[in-house]
mmCIF file of C-alpha atoms in Angstrom:
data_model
loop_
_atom_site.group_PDB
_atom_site.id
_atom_site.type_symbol
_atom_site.label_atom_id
_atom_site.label_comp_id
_atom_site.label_asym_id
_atom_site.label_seq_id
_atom_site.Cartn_x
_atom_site.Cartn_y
_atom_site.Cartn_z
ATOM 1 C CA UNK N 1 -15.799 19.354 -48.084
ATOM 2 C CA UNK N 2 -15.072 17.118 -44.553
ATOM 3 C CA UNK N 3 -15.551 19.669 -41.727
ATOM 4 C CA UNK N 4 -12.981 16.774 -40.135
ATOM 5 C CA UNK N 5 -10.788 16.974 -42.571
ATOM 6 C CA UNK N 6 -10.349 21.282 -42.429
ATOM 7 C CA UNK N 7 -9.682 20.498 -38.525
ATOM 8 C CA UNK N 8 -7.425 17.296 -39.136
ATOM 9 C CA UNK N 9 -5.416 20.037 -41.607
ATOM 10 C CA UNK N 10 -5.115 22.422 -39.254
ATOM 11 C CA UNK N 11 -3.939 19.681 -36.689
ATOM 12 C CA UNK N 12 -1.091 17.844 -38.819
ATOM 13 C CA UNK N 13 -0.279 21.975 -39.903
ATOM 14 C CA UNK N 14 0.100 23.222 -36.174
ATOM 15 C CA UNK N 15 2.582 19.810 -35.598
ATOM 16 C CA UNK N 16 3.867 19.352 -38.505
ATOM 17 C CA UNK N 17 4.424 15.397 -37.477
ATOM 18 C CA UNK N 18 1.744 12.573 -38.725
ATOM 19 C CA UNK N 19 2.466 10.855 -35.576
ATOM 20 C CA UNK N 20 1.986 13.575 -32.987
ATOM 21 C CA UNK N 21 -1.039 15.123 -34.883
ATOM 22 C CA UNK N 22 -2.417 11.330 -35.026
ATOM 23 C CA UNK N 23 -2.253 11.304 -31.535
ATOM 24 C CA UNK N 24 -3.629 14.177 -30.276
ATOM 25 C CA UNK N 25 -6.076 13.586 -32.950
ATOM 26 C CA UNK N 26 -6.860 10.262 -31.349
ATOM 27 C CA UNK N 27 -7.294 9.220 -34.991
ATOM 28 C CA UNK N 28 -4.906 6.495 -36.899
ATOM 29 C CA UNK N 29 -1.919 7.497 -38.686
ATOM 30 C CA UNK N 30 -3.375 6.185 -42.111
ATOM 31 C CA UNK N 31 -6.423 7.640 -41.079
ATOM 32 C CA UNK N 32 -5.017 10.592 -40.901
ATOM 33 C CA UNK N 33 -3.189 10.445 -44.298
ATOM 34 C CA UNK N 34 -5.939 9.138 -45.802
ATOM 35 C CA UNK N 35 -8.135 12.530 -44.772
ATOM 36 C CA UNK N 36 -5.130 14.937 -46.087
ATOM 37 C CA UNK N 37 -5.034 12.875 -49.042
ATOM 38 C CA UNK N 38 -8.763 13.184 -49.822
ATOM 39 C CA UNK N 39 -8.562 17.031 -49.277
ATOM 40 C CA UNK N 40 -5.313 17.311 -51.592
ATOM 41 C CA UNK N 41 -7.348 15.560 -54.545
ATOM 42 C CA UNK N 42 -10.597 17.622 -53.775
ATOM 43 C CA UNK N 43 -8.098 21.011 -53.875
ATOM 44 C CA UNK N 44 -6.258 19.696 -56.602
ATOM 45 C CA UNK N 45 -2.978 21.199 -54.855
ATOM 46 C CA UNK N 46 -0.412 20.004 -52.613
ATOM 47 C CA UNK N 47 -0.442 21.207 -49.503
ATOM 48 C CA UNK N 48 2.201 19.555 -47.598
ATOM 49 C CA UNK N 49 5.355 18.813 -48.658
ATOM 50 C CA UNK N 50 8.694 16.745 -46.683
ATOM 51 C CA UNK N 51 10.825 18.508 -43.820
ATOM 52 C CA UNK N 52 13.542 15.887 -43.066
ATOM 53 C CA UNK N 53 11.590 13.553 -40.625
ATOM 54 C CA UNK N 54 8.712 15.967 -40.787
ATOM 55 C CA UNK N 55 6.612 18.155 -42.970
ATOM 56 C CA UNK N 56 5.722 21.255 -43.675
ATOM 57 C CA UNK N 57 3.021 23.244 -45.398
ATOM 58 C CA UNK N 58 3.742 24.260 -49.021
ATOM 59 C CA UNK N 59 3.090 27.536 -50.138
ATOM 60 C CA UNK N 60 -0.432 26.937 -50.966
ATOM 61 C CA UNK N 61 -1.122 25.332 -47.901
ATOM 62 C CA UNK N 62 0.171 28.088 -45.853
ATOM 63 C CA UNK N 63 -1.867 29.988 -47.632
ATOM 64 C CA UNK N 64 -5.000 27.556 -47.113
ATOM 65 C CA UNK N 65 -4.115 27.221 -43.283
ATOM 66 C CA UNK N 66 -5.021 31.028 -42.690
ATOM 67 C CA UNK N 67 -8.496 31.055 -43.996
ATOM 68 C CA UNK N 68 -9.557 27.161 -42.322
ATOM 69 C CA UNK N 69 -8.329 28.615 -38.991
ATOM 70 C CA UNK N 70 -9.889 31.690 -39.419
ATOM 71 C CA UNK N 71 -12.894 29.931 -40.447
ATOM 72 C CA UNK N 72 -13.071 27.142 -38.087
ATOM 73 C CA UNK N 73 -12.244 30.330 -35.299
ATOM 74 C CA UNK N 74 -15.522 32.123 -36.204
ATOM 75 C CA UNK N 75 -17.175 28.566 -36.441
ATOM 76 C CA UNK N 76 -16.218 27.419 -32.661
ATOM 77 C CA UNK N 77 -17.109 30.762 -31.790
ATOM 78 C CA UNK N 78 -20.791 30.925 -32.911
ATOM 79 C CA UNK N 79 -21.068 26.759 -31.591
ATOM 80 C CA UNK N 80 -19.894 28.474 -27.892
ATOM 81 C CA UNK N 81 -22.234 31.057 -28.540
ATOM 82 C CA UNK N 82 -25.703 28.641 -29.571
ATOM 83 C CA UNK N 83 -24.332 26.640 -26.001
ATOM 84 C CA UNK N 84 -24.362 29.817 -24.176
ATOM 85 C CA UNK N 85 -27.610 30.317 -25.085
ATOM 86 C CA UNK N 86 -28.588 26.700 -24.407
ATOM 87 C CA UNK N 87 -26.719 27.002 -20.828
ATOM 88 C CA UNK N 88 -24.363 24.207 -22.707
ATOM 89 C CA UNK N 89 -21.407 26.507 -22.643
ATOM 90 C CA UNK N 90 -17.665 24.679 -22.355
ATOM 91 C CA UNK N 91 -14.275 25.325 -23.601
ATOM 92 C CA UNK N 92 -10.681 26.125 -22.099
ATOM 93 C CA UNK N 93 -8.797 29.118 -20.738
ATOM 94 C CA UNK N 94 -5.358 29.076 -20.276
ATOM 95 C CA UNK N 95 -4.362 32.000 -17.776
ATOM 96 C CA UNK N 96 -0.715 31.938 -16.181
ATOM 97 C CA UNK N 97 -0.320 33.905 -12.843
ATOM 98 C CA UNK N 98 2.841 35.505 -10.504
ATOM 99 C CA UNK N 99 2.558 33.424 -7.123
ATOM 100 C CA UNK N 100 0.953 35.723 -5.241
ATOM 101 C CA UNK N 101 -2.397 35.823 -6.328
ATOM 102 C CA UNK N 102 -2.474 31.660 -6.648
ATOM 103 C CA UNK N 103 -3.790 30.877 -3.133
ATOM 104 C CA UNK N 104 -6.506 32.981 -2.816
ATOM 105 C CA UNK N 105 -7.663 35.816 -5.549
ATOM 106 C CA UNK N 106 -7.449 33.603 -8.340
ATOM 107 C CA UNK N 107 -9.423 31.041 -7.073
ATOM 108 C CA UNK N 108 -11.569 33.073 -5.383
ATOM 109 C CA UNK N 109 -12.196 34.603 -9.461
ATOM 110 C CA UNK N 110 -12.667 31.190 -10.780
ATOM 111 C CA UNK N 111 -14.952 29.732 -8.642
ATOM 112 C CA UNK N 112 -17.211 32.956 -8.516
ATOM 113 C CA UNK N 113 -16.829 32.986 -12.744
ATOM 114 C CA UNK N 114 -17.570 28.692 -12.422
ATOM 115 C CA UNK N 115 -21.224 29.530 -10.867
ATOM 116 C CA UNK N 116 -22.866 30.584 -13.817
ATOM 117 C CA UNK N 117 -20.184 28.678 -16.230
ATOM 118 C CA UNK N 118 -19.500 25.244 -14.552
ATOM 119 C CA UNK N 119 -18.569 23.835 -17.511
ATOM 120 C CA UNK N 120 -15.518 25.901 -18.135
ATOM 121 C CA UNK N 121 -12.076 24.555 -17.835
ATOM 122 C CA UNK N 122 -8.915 26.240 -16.957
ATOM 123 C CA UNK N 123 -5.779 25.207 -17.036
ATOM 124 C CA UNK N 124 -3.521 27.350 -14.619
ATOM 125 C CA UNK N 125 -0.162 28.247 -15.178
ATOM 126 C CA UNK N 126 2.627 29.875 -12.737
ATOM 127 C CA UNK N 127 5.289 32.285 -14.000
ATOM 128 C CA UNK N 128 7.130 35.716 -13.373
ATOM 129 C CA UNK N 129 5.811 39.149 -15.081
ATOM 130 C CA UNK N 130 8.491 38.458 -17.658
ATOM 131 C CA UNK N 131 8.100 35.458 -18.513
ATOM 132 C CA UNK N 132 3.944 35.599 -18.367
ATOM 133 C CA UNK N 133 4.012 38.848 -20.334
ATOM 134 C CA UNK N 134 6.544 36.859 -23.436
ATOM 135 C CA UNK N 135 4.102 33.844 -23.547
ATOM 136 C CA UNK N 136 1.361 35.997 -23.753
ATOM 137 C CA UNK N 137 3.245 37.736 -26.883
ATOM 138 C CA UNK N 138 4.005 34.476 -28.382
ATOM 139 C CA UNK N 139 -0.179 33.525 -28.098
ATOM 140 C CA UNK N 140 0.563 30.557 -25.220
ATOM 141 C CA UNK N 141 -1.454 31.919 -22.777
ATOM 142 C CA UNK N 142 -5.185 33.775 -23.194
ATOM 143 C CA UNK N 143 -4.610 35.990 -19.820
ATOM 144 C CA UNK N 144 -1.828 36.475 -17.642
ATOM 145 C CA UNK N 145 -2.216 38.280 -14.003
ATOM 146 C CA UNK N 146 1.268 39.802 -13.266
ATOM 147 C CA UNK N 147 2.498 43.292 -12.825
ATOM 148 C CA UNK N 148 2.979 45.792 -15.824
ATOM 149 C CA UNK N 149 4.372 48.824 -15.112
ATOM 150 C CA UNK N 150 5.129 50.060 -18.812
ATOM 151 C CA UNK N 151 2.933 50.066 -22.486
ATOM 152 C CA UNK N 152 3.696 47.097 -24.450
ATOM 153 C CA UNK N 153 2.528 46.726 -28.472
ATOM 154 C CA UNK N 154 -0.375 45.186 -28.855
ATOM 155 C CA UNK N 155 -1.717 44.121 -25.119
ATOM 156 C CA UNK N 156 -4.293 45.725 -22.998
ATOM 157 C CA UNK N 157 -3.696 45.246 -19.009
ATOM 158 C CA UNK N 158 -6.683 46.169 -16.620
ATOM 159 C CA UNK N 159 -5.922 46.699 -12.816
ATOM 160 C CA UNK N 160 -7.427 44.425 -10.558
ATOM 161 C CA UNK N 161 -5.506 44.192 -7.428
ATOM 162 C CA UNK N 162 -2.896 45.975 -4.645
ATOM 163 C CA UNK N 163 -1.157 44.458 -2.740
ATOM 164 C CA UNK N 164 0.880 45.849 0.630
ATOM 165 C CA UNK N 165 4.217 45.570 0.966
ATOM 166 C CA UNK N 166 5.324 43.181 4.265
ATOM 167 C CA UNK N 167 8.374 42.183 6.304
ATOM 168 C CA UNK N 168 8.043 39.046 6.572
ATOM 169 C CA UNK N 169 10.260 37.646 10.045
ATOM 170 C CA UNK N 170 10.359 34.717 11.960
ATOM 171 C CA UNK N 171 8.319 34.031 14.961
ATOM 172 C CA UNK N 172 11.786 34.532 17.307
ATOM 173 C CA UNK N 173 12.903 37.880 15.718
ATOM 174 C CA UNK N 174 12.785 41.138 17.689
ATOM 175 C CA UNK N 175 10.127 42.586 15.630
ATOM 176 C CA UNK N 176 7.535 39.163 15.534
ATOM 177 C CA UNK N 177 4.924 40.628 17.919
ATOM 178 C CA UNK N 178 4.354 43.662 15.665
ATOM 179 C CA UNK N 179 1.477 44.270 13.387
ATOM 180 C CA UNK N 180 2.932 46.669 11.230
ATOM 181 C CA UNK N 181 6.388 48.630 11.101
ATOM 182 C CA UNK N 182 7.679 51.804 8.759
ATOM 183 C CA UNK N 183 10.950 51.701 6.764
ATOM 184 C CA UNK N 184 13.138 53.044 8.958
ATOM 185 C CA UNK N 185 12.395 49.935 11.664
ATOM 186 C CA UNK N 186 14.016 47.385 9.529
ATOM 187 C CA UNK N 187 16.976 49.408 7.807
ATOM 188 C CA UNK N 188 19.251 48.053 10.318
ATOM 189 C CA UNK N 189 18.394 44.242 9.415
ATOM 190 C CA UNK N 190 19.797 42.730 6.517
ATOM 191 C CA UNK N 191 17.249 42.023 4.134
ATOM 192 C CA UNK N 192 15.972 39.264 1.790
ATOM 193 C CA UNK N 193 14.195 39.538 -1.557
ATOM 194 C CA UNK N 194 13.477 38.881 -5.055
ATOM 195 C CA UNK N 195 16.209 38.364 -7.353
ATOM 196 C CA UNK N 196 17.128 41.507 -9.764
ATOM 197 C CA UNK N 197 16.232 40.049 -12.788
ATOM 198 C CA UNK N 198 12.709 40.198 -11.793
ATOM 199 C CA UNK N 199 11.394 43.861 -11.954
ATOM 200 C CA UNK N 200 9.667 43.446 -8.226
ATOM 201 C CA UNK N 201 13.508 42.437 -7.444
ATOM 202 C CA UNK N 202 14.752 46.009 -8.643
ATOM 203 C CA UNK N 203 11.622 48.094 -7.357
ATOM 204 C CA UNK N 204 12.694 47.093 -3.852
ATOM 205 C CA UNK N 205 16.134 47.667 -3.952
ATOM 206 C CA UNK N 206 15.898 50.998 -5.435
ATOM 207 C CA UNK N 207 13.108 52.500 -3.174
ATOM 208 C CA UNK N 208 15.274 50.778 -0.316
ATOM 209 C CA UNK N 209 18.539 52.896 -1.699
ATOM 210 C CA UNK N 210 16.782 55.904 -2.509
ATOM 211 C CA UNK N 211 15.421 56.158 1.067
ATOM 212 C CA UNK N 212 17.412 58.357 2.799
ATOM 213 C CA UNK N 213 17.024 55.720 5.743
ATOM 214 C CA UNK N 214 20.418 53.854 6.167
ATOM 215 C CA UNK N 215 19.919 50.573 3.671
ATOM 216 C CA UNK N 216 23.235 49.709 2.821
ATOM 217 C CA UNK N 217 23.456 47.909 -0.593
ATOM 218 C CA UNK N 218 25.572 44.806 1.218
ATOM 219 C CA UNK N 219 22.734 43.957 3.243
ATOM 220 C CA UNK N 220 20.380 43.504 0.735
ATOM 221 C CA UNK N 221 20.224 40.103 -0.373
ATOM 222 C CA UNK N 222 18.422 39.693 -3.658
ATOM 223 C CA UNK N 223 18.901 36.124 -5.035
ATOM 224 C CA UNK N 224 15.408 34.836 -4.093
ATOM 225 C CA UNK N 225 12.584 33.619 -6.919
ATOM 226 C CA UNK N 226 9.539 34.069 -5.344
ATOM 227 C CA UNK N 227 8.356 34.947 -1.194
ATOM 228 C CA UNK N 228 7.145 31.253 -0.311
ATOM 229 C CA UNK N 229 10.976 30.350 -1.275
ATOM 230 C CA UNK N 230 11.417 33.386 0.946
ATOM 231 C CA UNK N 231 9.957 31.923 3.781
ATOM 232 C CA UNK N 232 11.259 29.097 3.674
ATOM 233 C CA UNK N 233 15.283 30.389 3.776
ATOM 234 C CA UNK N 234 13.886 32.310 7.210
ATOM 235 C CA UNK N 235 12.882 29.078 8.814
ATOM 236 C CA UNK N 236 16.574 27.751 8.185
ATOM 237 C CA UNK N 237 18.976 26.951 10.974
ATOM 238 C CA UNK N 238 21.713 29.042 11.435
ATOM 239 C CA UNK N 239 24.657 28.673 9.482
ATOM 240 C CA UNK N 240 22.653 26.494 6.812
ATOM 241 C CA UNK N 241 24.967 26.048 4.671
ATOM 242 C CA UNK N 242 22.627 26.314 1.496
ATOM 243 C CA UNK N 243 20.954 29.524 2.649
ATOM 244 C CA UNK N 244 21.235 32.940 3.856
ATOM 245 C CA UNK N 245 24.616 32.639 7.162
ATOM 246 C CA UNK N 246 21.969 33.845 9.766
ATOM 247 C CA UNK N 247 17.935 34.368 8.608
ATOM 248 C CA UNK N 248 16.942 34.206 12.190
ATOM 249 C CA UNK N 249 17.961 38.141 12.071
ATOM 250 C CA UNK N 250 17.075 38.757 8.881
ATOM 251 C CA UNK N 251 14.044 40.190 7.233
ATOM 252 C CA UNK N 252 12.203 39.639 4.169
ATOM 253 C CA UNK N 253 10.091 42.222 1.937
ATOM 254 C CA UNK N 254 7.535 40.728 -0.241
ATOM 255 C CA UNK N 255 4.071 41.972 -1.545
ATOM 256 C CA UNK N 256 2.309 39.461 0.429
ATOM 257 C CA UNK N 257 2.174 36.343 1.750
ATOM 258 C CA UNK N 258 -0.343 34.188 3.127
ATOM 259 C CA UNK N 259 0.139 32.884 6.421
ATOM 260 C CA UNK N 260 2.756 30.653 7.045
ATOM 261 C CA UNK N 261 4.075 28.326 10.043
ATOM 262 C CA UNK N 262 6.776 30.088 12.391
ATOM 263 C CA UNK N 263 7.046 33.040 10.781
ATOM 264 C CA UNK N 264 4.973 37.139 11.331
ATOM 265 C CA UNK N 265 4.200 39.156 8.581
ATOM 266 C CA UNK N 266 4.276 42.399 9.509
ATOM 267 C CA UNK N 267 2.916 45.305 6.876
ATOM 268 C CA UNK N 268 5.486 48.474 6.003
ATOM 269 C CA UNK N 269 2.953 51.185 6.688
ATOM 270 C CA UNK N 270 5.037 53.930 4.462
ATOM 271 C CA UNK N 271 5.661 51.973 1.242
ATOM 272 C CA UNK N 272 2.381 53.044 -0.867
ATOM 273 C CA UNK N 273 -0.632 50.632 -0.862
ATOM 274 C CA UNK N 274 -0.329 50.774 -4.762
ATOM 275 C CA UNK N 275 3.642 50.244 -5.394
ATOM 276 C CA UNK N 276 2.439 46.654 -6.281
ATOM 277 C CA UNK N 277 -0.751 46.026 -8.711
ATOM 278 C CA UNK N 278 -1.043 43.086 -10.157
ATOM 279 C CA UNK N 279 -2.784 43.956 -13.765
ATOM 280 C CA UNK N 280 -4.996 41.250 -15.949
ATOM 281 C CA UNK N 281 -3.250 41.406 -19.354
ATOM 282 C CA UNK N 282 -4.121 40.203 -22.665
ATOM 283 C CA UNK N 283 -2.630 39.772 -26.137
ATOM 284 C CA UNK N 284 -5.070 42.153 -28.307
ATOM 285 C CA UNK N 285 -3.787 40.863 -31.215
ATOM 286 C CA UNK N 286 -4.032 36.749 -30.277
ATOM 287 C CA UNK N 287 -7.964 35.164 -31.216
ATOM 288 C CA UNK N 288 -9.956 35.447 -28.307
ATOM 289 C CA UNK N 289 -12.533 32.387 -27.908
ATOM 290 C CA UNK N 290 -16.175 33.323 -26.490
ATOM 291 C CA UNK N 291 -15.522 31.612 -23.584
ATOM 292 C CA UNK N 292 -12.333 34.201 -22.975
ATOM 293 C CA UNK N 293 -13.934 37.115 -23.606
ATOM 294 C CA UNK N 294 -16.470 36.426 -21.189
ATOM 295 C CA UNK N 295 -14.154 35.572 -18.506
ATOM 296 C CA UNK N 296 -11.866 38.875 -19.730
ATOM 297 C CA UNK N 297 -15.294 40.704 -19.432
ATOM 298 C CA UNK N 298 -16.449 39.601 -16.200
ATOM 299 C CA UNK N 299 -13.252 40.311 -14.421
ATOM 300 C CA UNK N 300 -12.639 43.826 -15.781
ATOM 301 C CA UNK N 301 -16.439 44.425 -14.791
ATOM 302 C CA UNK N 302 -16.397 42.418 -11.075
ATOM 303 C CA UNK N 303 -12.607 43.731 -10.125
ATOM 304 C CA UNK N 304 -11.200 46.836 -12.546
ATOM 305 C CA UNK N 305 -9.942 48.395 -9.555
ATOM 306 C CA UNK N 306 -9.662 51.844 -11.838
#
């Protein structure tokens, strides 16, 4: 049996299209056909039958498709293994990441990881917790790096960063030339941050409420996706119509921000150092390639911060 041929399979089963699997294939459509063809007659079964415009596996070749890929798993994984050993070692990692950690820890990670395995690609991704810790369910990410403050079936999160809570003000605003400030210094500003339906969005507004300090719910302005986008509404004119009436008064809370032109980020010295950790979080259940579970490995070992 083709080694080719089990891969083209599991190609044209994943796509379910002769022309896309062709493609990505970089093979010819008849070439392609011709392969599945050759594997039918060797099987003596069908294992693809028409969808409309497309196709679709039968029930045999459903049934086929689990032990090739299982297979052909265990296969790749021994081949990354003999390259390790060789110092040949390559493959791909597909981690997505809240915007936070993009400038700085996460590259700092990959590069560090890259010294020993240079040949390692990885495709980076940027998302909220939300949305990271879904495509992680549905097995389109290997790792996310987001925040994960409840168990979920079926993935393991390791701690691996805090990050301070800042006000983040412009350059001009009464508070600029301070390093750090408490709670109670900024509950008479109005205040910018994430939106609601993110879960950092709804941490801040309820320890803001719950207080005891004098936040008033109509000065909290929650509509914003992510602090750079914060930022950037404080460096508005006044009156901008598009943004926030007045952001030369306001103030912005954020986890952190690297620096950024005209405006001071000033740390919140009473909001705990760990009411923000960003986790590294993995499907359990998803196949994890050699070259992920070394990277999983040497994080948990280099930055576990519990």
């Amino acid at each position: 049996m083709n080694l080719m041929h089990l891969r083209y399979f599991c190609k044209l089963a994943e796509t379910e299209n002769y022309t896309v699997a062709s493609s990505e294939l970089y093979i010819s459509q008849p070439g392609l056909s011709g392969a599945i063809s050759a594997l039918e007659q060797e099987l003596g079964l069908k294992l693809f039958e028409k969808s409309g415009r497309n196709i679709k596996l039968t029930k045999y070749g459903k049934e086929f498709y689990g032990y090739v890929s299982d297979s052909l798993k265990i296969l790749d994984n021994g081949i990354s293994i003999m390259h390790e050993h060789s110092g040949k070692l390559s493959g791909n990692i597909d981690i997505a990441a809240i915007t936070t950690i993009h400038s700085n820890f996460l590259p700092s990670i990959i590069n560090e990881f890259r010294k020993n395995f240079p040949s390692i690609e990885f495709r980076i991704h940027q998302g909220q917790t939300e949305n990271i810790i879904n495509n992680l369910k549905n097995e389109v990410y290997d790792i996310g790096f987001c925040t994960y403050n409840y168990p979920i079936p079926g993935m393991k999160a390791i701690p691996v960063l805090t990050q301070d809570t800042v006000a983040i003000v412009r350059s001009d605003h009464p508070l600029a030339d301070k390093e750090d400030v408490l709670l109670a210094d900024i509950a008479g500003y109005p205040i910018l941050t994430y939106s609601e339906l993110q879960l950092i969005g709804k941490q801040y507004v309820n320890m803001m409420l719950e207080s005891g300090l004098g936040f008033r719910r109509e000065d909290i302005h929650c509509e914003y996706p992510n602090e750079l986008f914060l930022a950037g509404t404080l460096m508005q004119g006044k009156n901008e119509e598009t943004f926030y009436k007045d952001p030369v008064g306001c103030i912005a809370m954020a986890p952190y921000l690297e620096n950024f032109p005209g405006i001071s980020i000033l740390r919140i010295r009473d909001v705990p150092s760990d009411f923000r950790i960003v986790y590294m979080v993995y499907n359990e259940k998803k196949y994890q390639t050699h070259v992920t579970k070394l990277f999983v490995n040497y994080v948990a070992d280099h930055y576990s911060i519990y």
